[in-house]
Amino acid sequence: MRRLLIAAPLALLAGAAAAQETVRLGTEGAYPPYNFLDDSGQIAGFERELGDELCARAELQCEWVTNDWDSIIPNLVSGNYDAIIAAMSITPERDDVIDFSENYTPPPPSAYAAASEGVDPQTGVIAAQTGTIQANHVTTTEATLLEFATPEEAIAAVRNGEADAVIADKDVLTPQVEALPDLAFVGEDVFLDEGIGMGFRESDAELRESFDAAIVSMKEDGSLNALIEKWLPDSETF
């Protein structure tokens, strides 16, 4: 669930930096524009810029790690990295396993895209990335869920006729719909979460509080909105 704003000064929370020399940030690296690998194989996107700025404000030395989406929470819990920053929606089910930071986006819309405008997203066969809130949403409708490891595979399933439509974050689908003449949005946007946040082990409260304070400071000075407008131009801001 959404955390309350934490107004403690950043300086008071810098103790986490002393307790841990390097904070490892886990991301998928395959979910543009939030996170992806650029032409040189480096992690890029909205969350790369955001994460680097948060680490600077929290006075933490950070390094980036990529991990497949379907095991991103188990590998956090097992200690393969120290925080998740991977377009992860804040949900009660996930909050039972890990702790979330302040949300760093308002609740984003999910959307359906199909090869035919006559598709009814509440029925038929709907493709979605496995382990996502969108996949879970499909199970609450009369549609048949077809799951894929990546959003690219889910979109391809629509283009090759394997699925009637795909559902994903609208920010992820918009560039594809604009670039591919055989795709169009269908149905209504849906809101399925409380925004996107960083994920932490429940035992790492001090580290989470350091990032919370950094996120709050970016909200207050407008720099977070500037990043959202740069990378997610169709999204709401704070």
PDB file of C-alpha atoms in Angstrom:
ATOM      1  CA  MET A   1       0.000   0.000   0.000  1.00  0.00           C
ATOM      2  CA  ARG A   2       1.063   3.585  -0.472  1.00  0.00           C
ATOM      3  CA  ARG A   3       3.434   4.844   2.208  1.00  0.00           C
ATOM      4  CA  LEU A   4       2.982   8.112   4.051  1.00  0.00           C
ATOM      5  CA  LEU A   5       5.250  10.961   3.075  1.00  0.00           C
ATOM      6  CA  ILE A   6       8.436  11.048   5.123  1.00  0.00           C
ATOM      7  CA  ALA A   7       9.679  14.567   5.675  1.00  0.00           C
ATOM      8  CA  ALA A   8      12.871  13.792   7.611  1.00  0.00           C
ATOM      9  CA  PRO A   9      15.880  15.667   6.225  1.00  0.00           C
ATOM     10  CA  LEU A  10      18.105  13.646   3.948  1.00  0.00           C
ATOM     11  CA  ALA A  11      21.085  14.285   6.180  1.00  0.00           C
ATOM     12  CA  LEU A  12      19.441  12.435   9.064  1.00  0.00           C
ATOM     13  CA  LEU A  13      18.959   9.357   6.920  1.00  0.00           C
ATOM     14  CA  ALA A  14      22.429   9.154   5.422  1.00  0.00           C
ATOM     15  CA  GLY A  15      23.400   6.502   7.960  1.00  0.00           C
ATOM     16  CA  ALA A  16      22.312   3.813   5.503  1.00  0.00           C
ATOM     17  CA  ALA A  17      25.234   4.798   3.294  1.00  0.00           C
ATOM     18  CA  ALA A  18      27.697   4.080   6.064  1.00  0.00           C
ATOM     19  CA  ALA A  19      26.122   0.704   6.776  1.00  0.00           C
ATOM     20  CA  GLN A  20      26.410  -0.440   3.160  1.00  0.00           C
ATOM     21  CA  GLU A  21      29.232   0.512   0.806  1.00  0.00           C
ATOM     22  CA  THR A  22      27.352  -0.185  -2.426  1.00  0.00           C
ATOM     23  CA  VAL A  23      23.597  -0.440  -2.923  1.00  0.00           C
ATOM     24  CA  ARG A  24      22.644  -2.770  -5.778  1.00  0.00           C
ATOM     25  CA  LEU A  25      19.583  -1.673  -7.750  1.00  0.00           C
ATOM     26  CA  GLY A  26      17.749  -4.474  -9.559  1.00  0.00           C
ATOM     27  CA  THR A  27      15.819  -3.744 -12.743  1.00  0.00           C
ATOM     28  CA  GLU A  28      14.525  -5.709 -15.710  1.00  0.00           C
ATOM     29  CA  GLY A  29      16.262  -3.793 -18.493  1.00  0.00           C
ATOM     30  CA  ALA A  30      13.499  -4.775 -20.923  1.00  0.00           C
ATOM     31  CA  TYR A  31      10.561  -2.453 -20.243  1.00  0.00           C
ATOM     32  CA  PRO A  32      10.988   0.794 -22.194  1.00  0.00           C
ATOM     33  CA  PRO A  33      10.617   3.661 -21.543  1.00  0.00           C
ATOM     34  CA  TYR A  34      10.953   2.792 -17.840  1.00  0.00           C
ATOM     35  CA  ASN A  35      14.099   0.672 -18.187  1.00  0.00           C
ATOM     36  CA  PHE A  36      15.936  -0.841 -21.156  1.00  0.00           C
ATOM     37  CA  LEU A  37      19.413  -1.574 -22.500  1.00  0.00           C
ATOM     38  CA  ASP A  38      20.794   1.057 -24.869  1.00  0.00           C
ATOM     39  CA  ASP A  39      22.963   0.405 -27.919  1.00  0.00           C
ATOM     40  CA  SER A  40      26.040   0.035 -25.716  1.00  0.00           C
ATOM     41  CA  GLY A  41      24.324  -2.488 -23.439  1.00  0.00           C
ATOM     42  CA  GLN A  42      23.931  -0.033 -20.559  1.00  0.00           C
ATOM     43  CA  ILE A  43      20.738   0.336 -18.528  1.00  0.00           C
ATOM     44  CA  ALA A  44      18.859   3.440 -19.633  1.00  0.00           C
ATOM     45  CA  GLY A  45      15.427   5.020 -19.385  1.00  0.00           C
ATOM     46  CA  PHE A  46      13.238   6.825 -16.880  1.00  0.00           C
ATOM     47  CA  GLU A  47      14.233   4.642 -13.936  1.00  0.00           C
ATOM     48  CA  ARG A  48      17.956   4.809 -14.699  1.00  0.00           C
ATOM     49  CA  GLU A  49      17.896   8.595 -14.509  1.00  0.00           C
ATOM     50  CA  LEU A  50      15.618   8.518 -11.482  1.00  0.00           C
ATOM     51  CA  GLY A  51      17.643   5.890  -9.623  1.00  0.00           C
ATOM     52  CA  ASP A  52      20.943   7.691 -10.202  1.00  0.00           C
ATOM     53  CA  GLU A  53      19.472  10.942  -8.881  1.00  0.00           C
ATOM     54  CA  LEU A  54      17.928   9.239  -5.849  1.00  0.00           C
ATOM     55  CA  CYS A  55      21.262   7.630  -4.976  1.00  0.00           C
ATOM     56  CA  ALA A  56      23.019  10.994  -5.249  1.00  0.00           C
ATOM     57  CA  ARG A  57      20.481  12.683  -2.968  1.00  0.00           C
ATOM     58  CA  ALA A  58      20.636   9.863  -0.428  1.00  0.00           C
ATOM     59  CA  GLU A  59      24.460   9.956  -0.560  1.00  0.00           C
ATOM     60  CA  LEU A  60      24.586   6.287  -1.565  1.00  0.00           C
ATOM     61  CA  GLN A  61      26.966   4.597  -3.965  1.00  0.00           C
ATOM     62  CA  CYS A  62      24.837   2.453  -6.270  1.00  0.00           C
ATOM     63  CA  GLU A  63      25.340  -0.095  -9.001  1.00  0.00           C
ATOM     64  CA  TRP A  64      22.774  -1.573 -11.397  1.00  0.00           C
ATOM     65  CA  VAL A  65      21.852  -5.229 -11.842  1.00  0.00           C
ATOM     66  CA  THR A  66      19.463  -6.732 -14.413  1.00  0.00           C
ATOM     67  CA  ASN A  67      17.113  -9.590 -13.584  1.00  0.00           C
ATOM     68  CA  ASP A  68      14.267 -11.346 -15.409  1.00  0.00           C
ATOM     69  CA  TRP A  69      10.880 -10.015 -14.339  1.00  0.00           C
ATOM     70  CA  ASP A  70       9.387 -13.330 -13.220  1.00  0.00           C
ATOM     71  CA  SER A  71      12.046 -13.812 -10.522  1.00  0.00           C
ATOM     72  CA  ILE A  72      12.722 -10.183  -9.605  1.00  0.00           C
ATOM     73  CA  ILE A  73      11.079 -10.325  -6.148  1.00  0.00           C
ATOM     74  CA  PRO A  74      12.554 -13.729  -5.106  1.00  0.00           C
ATOM     75  CA  ASN A  75      16.032 -12.532  -6.037  1.00  0.00           C
ATOM     76  CA  LEU A  76      15.582  -9.371  -3.968  1.00  0.00           C
ATOM     77  CA  VAL A  77      14.478 -11.421  -0.965  1.00  0.00           C
ATOM     78  CA  SER A  78      17.416 -13.821  -1.388  1.00  0.00           C
ATOM     79  CA  GLY A  79      19.911 -10.929  -1.414  1.00  0.00           C
ATOM     80  CA  ASN A  80      21.042 -10.769  -5.038  1.00  0.00           C
ATOM     81  CA  TYR A  81      20.455  -7.006  -4.929  1.00  0.00           C
ATOM     82  CA  ASP A  82      19.190  -4.487  -2.386  1.00  0.00           C
ATOM     83  CA  ALA A  83      16.276  -2.714  -4.081  1.00  0.00           C
ATOM     84  CA  ILE A  84      13.970  -3.123  -7.064  1.00  0.00           C
ATOM     85  CA  ILE A  85      13.383  -0.199  -9.399  1.00  0.00           C
ATOM     86  CA  ALA A  86      11.583  -1.808 -12.317  1.00  0.00           C
ATOM     87  CA  ALA A  87       8.174  -0.245 -13.028  1.00  0.00           C
ATOM     88  CA  MET A  88       6.748  -2.331 -10.196  1.00  0.00           C
ATOM     89  CA  SER A  89       3.219  -1.382  -9.253  1.00  0.00           C
ATOM     90  CA  ILE A  90       2.422  -1.069  -5.558  1.00  0.00           C
ATOM     91  CA  THR A  91      -0.132  -3.745  -4.694  1.00  0.00           C
ATOM     92  CA  PRO A  92      -1.254  -5.297  -1.398  1.00  0.00           C
ATOM     93  CA  GLU A  93      -0.177  -8.754  -2.588  1.00  0.00           C
ATOM     94  CA  ARG A  94       3.404  -7.640  -3.232  1.00  0.00           C
ATOM     95  CA  ASP A  95       3.417  -5.576  -0.060  1.00  0.00           C
ATOM     96  CA  ASP A  96       2.867  -8.799   1.884  1.00  0.00           C
ATOM     97  CA  VAL A  97       6.290 -10.008   0.678  1.00  0.00           C
ATOM     98  CA  ILE A  98       8.387  -6.835   0.377  1.00  0.00           C
ATOM     99  CA  ASP A  99       8.215  -3.194   1.476  1.00  0.00           C
ATOM    100  CA  PHE A 100       7.570  -0.377  -0.987  1.00  0.00           C
ATOM    101  CA  SER A 101       8.943   3.127  -1.097  1.00  0.00           C
ATOM    102  CA  GLU A 102       6.970   6.273  -1.739  1.00  0.00           C
ATOM    103  CA  ASN A 103       5.369   6.014  -5.177  1.00  0.00           C
ATOM    104  CA  TYR A 104       7.464   7.768  -7.808  1.00  0.00           C
ATOM    105  CA  THR A 105       4.656   7.871 -10.378  1.00  0.00           C
ATOM    106  CA  PRO A 106       0.964   8.539  -9.877  1.00  0.00           C
ATOM    107  CA  PRO A 107      -1.263   5.548 -10.704  1.00  0.00           C
ATOM    108  CA  PRO A 108      -0.570   4.916 -14.416  1.00  0.00           C
ATOM    109  CA  PRO A 109      -3.254   3.717 -16.846  1.00  0.00           C
ATOM    110  CA  SER A 110      -3.136   0.282 -18.423  1.00  0.00           C
ATOM    111  CA  ALA A 111      -4.485  -0.080 -21.950  1.00  0.00           C
ATOM    112  CA  TYR A 112      -5.444  -2.658 -24.557  1.00  0.00           C
ATOM    113  CA  ALA A 113      -4.076  -2.738 -28.103  1.00  0.00           C
ATOM    114  CA  ALA A 114      -5.357  -4.934 -30.915  1.00  0.00           C
ATOM    115  CA  ALA A 115      -5.002  -5.476 -34.644  1.00  0.00           C
ATOM    116  CA  SER A 116      -8.726  -4.800 -35.144  1.00  0.00           C
ATOM    117  CA  GLU A 117     -10.797  -1.996 -33.658  1.00  0.00           C
ATOM    118  CA  GLY A 118     -13.724  -4.385 -33.264  1.00  0.00           C
ATOM    119  CA  VAL A 119     -12.024  -6.464 -30.565  1.00  0.00           C
ATOM    120  CA  ASP A 120     -13.799  -6.635 -27.193  1.00  0.00           C
ATOM    121  CA  PRO A 121     -11.055  -6.757 -24.528  1.00  0.00           C
ATOM    122  CA  GLN A 122     -13.462  -8.184 -21.980  1.00  0.00           C
ATOM    123  CA  THR A 123     -13.774 -11.411 -23.986  1.00  0.00           C
ATOM    124  CA  GLY A 124     -11.530 -13.210 -26.464  1.00  0.00           C
ATOM    125  CA  VAL A 125      -7.850 -14.049 -25.949  1.00  0.00           C
ATOM    126  CA  ILE A 126      -5.769 -11.350 -24.230  1.00  0.00           C
ATOM    127  CA  ALA A 127      -1.952 -11.390 -24.069  1.00  0.00           C
ATOM    128  CA  ALA A 128      -0.053  -9.974 -21.074  1.00  0.00           C
ATOM    129  CA  GLN A 129       3.351 -10.227 -19.459  1.00  0.00           C
ATOM    130  CA  THR A 130       3.397 -12.907 -16.793  1.00  0.00           C
ATOM    131  CA  GLY A 131       3.396 -11.822 -13.155  1.00  0.00           C
ATOM    132  CA  THR A 132       1.931  -8.384 -13.852  1.00  0.00           C
ATOM    133  CA  ILE A 133      -1.125  -6.593 -12.534  1.00  0.00           C
ATOM    134  CA  GLN A 134      -2.433  -6.586 -16.099  1.00  0.00           C
ATOM    135  CA  ALA A 135      -2.284 -10.387 -16.288  1.00  0.00           C
ATOM    136  CA  ASN A 136      -4.111 -10.584 -12.979  1.00  0.00           C
ATOM    137  CA  HIS A 137      -6.754  -8.153 -14.251  1.00  0.00           C
ATOM    138  CA  VAL A 138      -7.510 -10.333 -17.276  1.00  0.00           C
ATOM    139  CA  THR A 139      -8.380 -13.209 -14.920  1.00  0.00           C
ATOM    140  CA  THR A 140     -11.159 -11.058 -13.425  1.00  0.00           C
ATOM    141  CA  THR A 141     -12.867 -10.673 -16.823  1.00  0.00           C
ATOM    142  CA  GLU A 142     -14.466 -13.152 -19.217  1.00  0.00           C
ATOM    143  CA  ALA A 143     -11.370 -13.083 -21.437  1.00  0.00           C
ATOM    144  CA  THR A 144      -8.820 -15.896 -21.799  1.00  0.00           C
ATOM    145  CA  LEU A 145      -5.352 -14.974 -20.543  1.00  0.00           C
ATOM    146  CA  LEU A 146      -2.282 -15.800 -22.637  1.00  0.00           C
ATOM    147  CA  GLU A 147       0.938 -15.041 -20.699  1.00  0.00           C
ATOM    148  CA  PHE A 148       4.393 -14.222 -22.048  1.00  0.00           C
ATOM    149  CA  ALA A 149       7.766 -13.572 -20.458  1.00  0.00           C
ATOM    150  CA  THR A 150       8.190 -10.103 -22.002  1.00  0.00           C
ATOM    151  CA  PRO A 151       5.893  -7.327 -23.272  1.00  0.00           C
ATOM    152  CA  GLU A 152       7.488  -7.657 -26.720  1.00  0.00           C
ATOM    153  CA  GLU A 153       6.338 -11.279 -26.936  1.00  0.00           C
ATOM    154  CA  ALA A 154       2.837 -10.309 -25.801  1.00  0.00           C
ATOM    155  CA  ILE A 155       2.616  -7.633 -28.509  1.00  0.00           C
ATOM    156  CA  ALA A 156       3.962 -10.063 -31.118  1.00  0.00           C
ATOM    157  CA  ALA A 157       1.203 -12.529 -30.195  1.00  0.00           C
ATOM    158  CA  VAL A 158      -1.382  -9.975 -31.321  1.00  0.00           C
ATOM    159  CA  ARG A 159       0.431  -9.205 -34.554  1.00  0.00           C
ATOM    160  CA  ASN A 160       0.749 -12.871 -35.500  1.00  0.00           C
ATOM    161  CA  GLY A 161      -2.875 -13.669 -34.667  1.00  0.00           C
ATOM    162  CA  GLU A 162      -2.186 -15.749 -31.563  1.00  0.00           C
ATOM    163  CA  ALA A 163      -4.076 -13.276 -29.333  1.00  0.00           C
ATOM    164  CA  ASP A 164      -6.903 -10.830 -29.963  1.00  0.00           C
ATOM    165  CA  ALA A 165      -5.414  -8.001 -27.885  1.00  0.00           C
ATOM    166  CA  VAL A 166      -2.576  -7.180 -25.501  1.00  0.00           C
ATOM    167  CA  ILE A 167      -2.809  -5.315 -22.196  1.00  0.00           C
ATOM    168  CA  ALA A 168       0.128  -3.441 -20.648  1.00  0.00           C
ATOM    169  CA  ASP A 169       1.056  -0.077 -19.158  1.00  0.00           C
ATOM    170  CA  LYS A 170      -0.134   2.532 -21.640  1.00  0.00           C
ATOM    171  CA  ASP A 171       3.281   4.217 -21.594  1.00  0.00           C
ATOM    172  CA  VAL A 172       4.769   0.965 -22.880  1.00  0.00           C
ATOM    173  CA  LEU A 173       2.126   0.386 -25.557  1.00  0.00           C
ATOM    174  CA  THR A 174       1.945   3.947 -26.923  1.00  0.00           C
ATOM    175  CA  PRO A 175       5.274   3.882 -28.857  1.00  0.00           C
ATOM    176  CA  GLN A 176       4.316   0.515 -30.345  1.00  0.00           C
ATOM    177  CA  VAL A 177       0.861   1.694 -31.438  1.00  0.00           C
ATOM    178  CA  GLU A 178       2.371   4.831 -32.961  1.00  0.00           C
ATOM    179  CA  ALA A 179       5.065   2.865 -34.815  1.00  0.00           C
ATOM    180  CA  LEU A 180       3.068  -0.162 -35.976  1.00  0.00           C
ATOM    181  CA  PRO A 181       0.176   0.502 -38.386  1.00  0.00           C
ATOM    182  CA  ASP A 182      -1.422  -2.843 -37.561  1.00  0.00           C
ATOM    183  CA  LEU A 183      -1.986  -1.972 -33.895  1.00  0.00           C
ATOM    184  CA  ALA A 184      -4.578   0.353 -32.339  1.00  0.00           C
ATOM    185  CA  PHE A 185      -5.899   1.019 -28.852  1.00  0.00           C
ATOM    186  CA  VAL A 186      -9.252  -0.587 -28.063  1.00  0.00           C
ATOM    187  CA  GLY A 187     -11.593  -0.354 -25.096  1.00  0.00           C
ATOM    188  CA  GLU A 188     -11.193   1.898 -22.090  1.00  0.00           C
ATOM    189  CA  ASP A 189      -8.050   2.572 -20.064  1.00  0.00           C
ATOM    190  CA  VAL A 190      -8.013   0.846 -16.683  1.00  0.00           C
ATOM    191  CA  PHE A 191      -6.328   1.868 -13.438  1.00  0.00           C
ATOM    192  CA  LEU A 192      -5.062  -1.096 -11.455  1.00  0.00           C
ATOM    193  CA  ASP A 193      -2.610   0.119  -8.810  1.00  0.00           C
ATOM    194  CA  GLU A 194      -1.498   2.913  -6.488  1.00  0.00           C
ATOM    195  CA  GLY A 195       1.463   4.009  -8.554  1.00  0.00           C
ATOM    196  CA  ILE A 196       4.973   2.631  -9.008  1.00  0.00           C
ATOM    197  CA  GLY A 197       7.501   2.331  -6.198  1.00  0.00           C
ATOM    198  CA  MET A 198      10.848   0.828  -5.299  1.00  0.00           C
ATOM    199  CA  GLY A 199      10.854  -2.554  -3.560  1.00  0.00           C
ATOM    200  CA  PHE A 200      12.926  -3.450  -0.489  1.00  0.00           C
ATOM    201  CA  ARG A 201      13.397  -6.382   1.836  1.00  0.00           C
ATOM    202  CA  GLU A 202      11.255  -5.926   4.923  1.00  0.00           C
ATOM    203  CA  SER A 203      14.416  -5.990   7.042  1.00  0.00           C
ATOM    204  CA  ASP A 204      15.902  -2.953   5.240  1.00  0.00           C
ATOM    205  CA  ALA A 205      13.735  -0.202   6.714  1.00  0.00           C
ATOM    206  CA  GLU A 206      16.625   2.263   7.036  1.00  0.00           C
ATOM    207  CA  LEU A 207      17.579   1.908   3.381  1.00  0.00           C
ATOM    208  CA  ARG A 208      13.942   2.333   2.320  1.00  0.00           C
ATOM    209  CA  GLU A 209      13.643   5.471   4.447  1.00  0.00           C
ATOM    210  CA  SER A 210      16.712   6.956   2.743  1.00  0.00           C
ATOM    211  CA  PHE A 211      15.134   6.500  -0.676  1.00  0.00           C
ATOM    212  CA  ASP A 212      11.756   7.693   0.608  1.00  0.00           C
ATOM    213  CA  ALA A 213      13.318  10.961   1.696  1.00  0.00           C
ATOM    214  CA  ALA A 214      15.040  11.346  -1.680  1.00  0.00           C
ATOM    215  CA  ILE A 215      11.788  10.690  -3.566  1.00  0.00           C
ATOM    216  CA  VAL A 216       9.937  13.221  -1.410  1.00  0.00           C
ATOM    217  CA  SER A 217      12.627  15.830  -2.078  1.00  0.00           C
ATOM    218  CA  MET A 218      12.274  15.283  -5.835  1.00  0.00           C
ATOM    219  CA  LYS A 219       8.503  15.651  -5.578  1.00  0.00           C
ATOM    220  CA  GLU A 220       8.850  18.866  -3.611  1.00  0.00           C
ATOM    221  CA  ASP A 221      11.354  20.569  -5.937  1.00  0.00           C
ATOM    222  CA  GLY A 222       9.600  19.529  -9.168  1.00  0.00           C
ATOM    223  CA  SER A 223      12.490  17.460 -10.525  1.00  0.00           C
ATOM    224  CA  LEU A 224      10.474  14.234 -10.415  1.00  0.00           C
ATOM    225  CA  ASN A 225       7.724  15.800 -12.524  1.00  0.00           C
ATOM    226  CA  ALA A 226      10.372  16.946 -15.004  1.00  0.00           C
ATOM    227  CA  LEU A 227      11.605  13.357 -15.413  1.00  0.00           C
ATOM    228  CA  ILE A 228       8.055  12.062 -15.822  1.00  0.00           C
ATOM    229  CA  GLU A 229       7.366  14.671 -18.510  1.00  0.00           C
ATOM    230  CA  LYS A 230      10.610  13.734 -20.296  1.00  0.00           C
ATOM    231  CA  TRP A 231      10.179   9.956 -20.338  1.00  0.00           C
ATOM    232  CA  LEU A 232       6.430   9.433 -19.772  1.00  0.00           C
ATOM    233  CA  PRO A 233       4.842  12.397 -21.551  1.00  0.00           C
ATOM    234  CA  ASP A 234       1.325  10.957 -21.487  1.00  0.00           C
ATOM    235  CA  SER A 235       1.380  10.258 -17.734  1.00  0.00           C
ATOM    236  CA  GLU A 236      -0.012  12.285 -14.864  1.00  0.00           C
ATOM    237  CA  THR A 237       2.442  14.207 -12.711  1.00  0.00           C
ATOM    238  CA  PHE A 238       2.450  15.010  -8.992  1.00  0.00           C
TER     239      PHE A 238
END
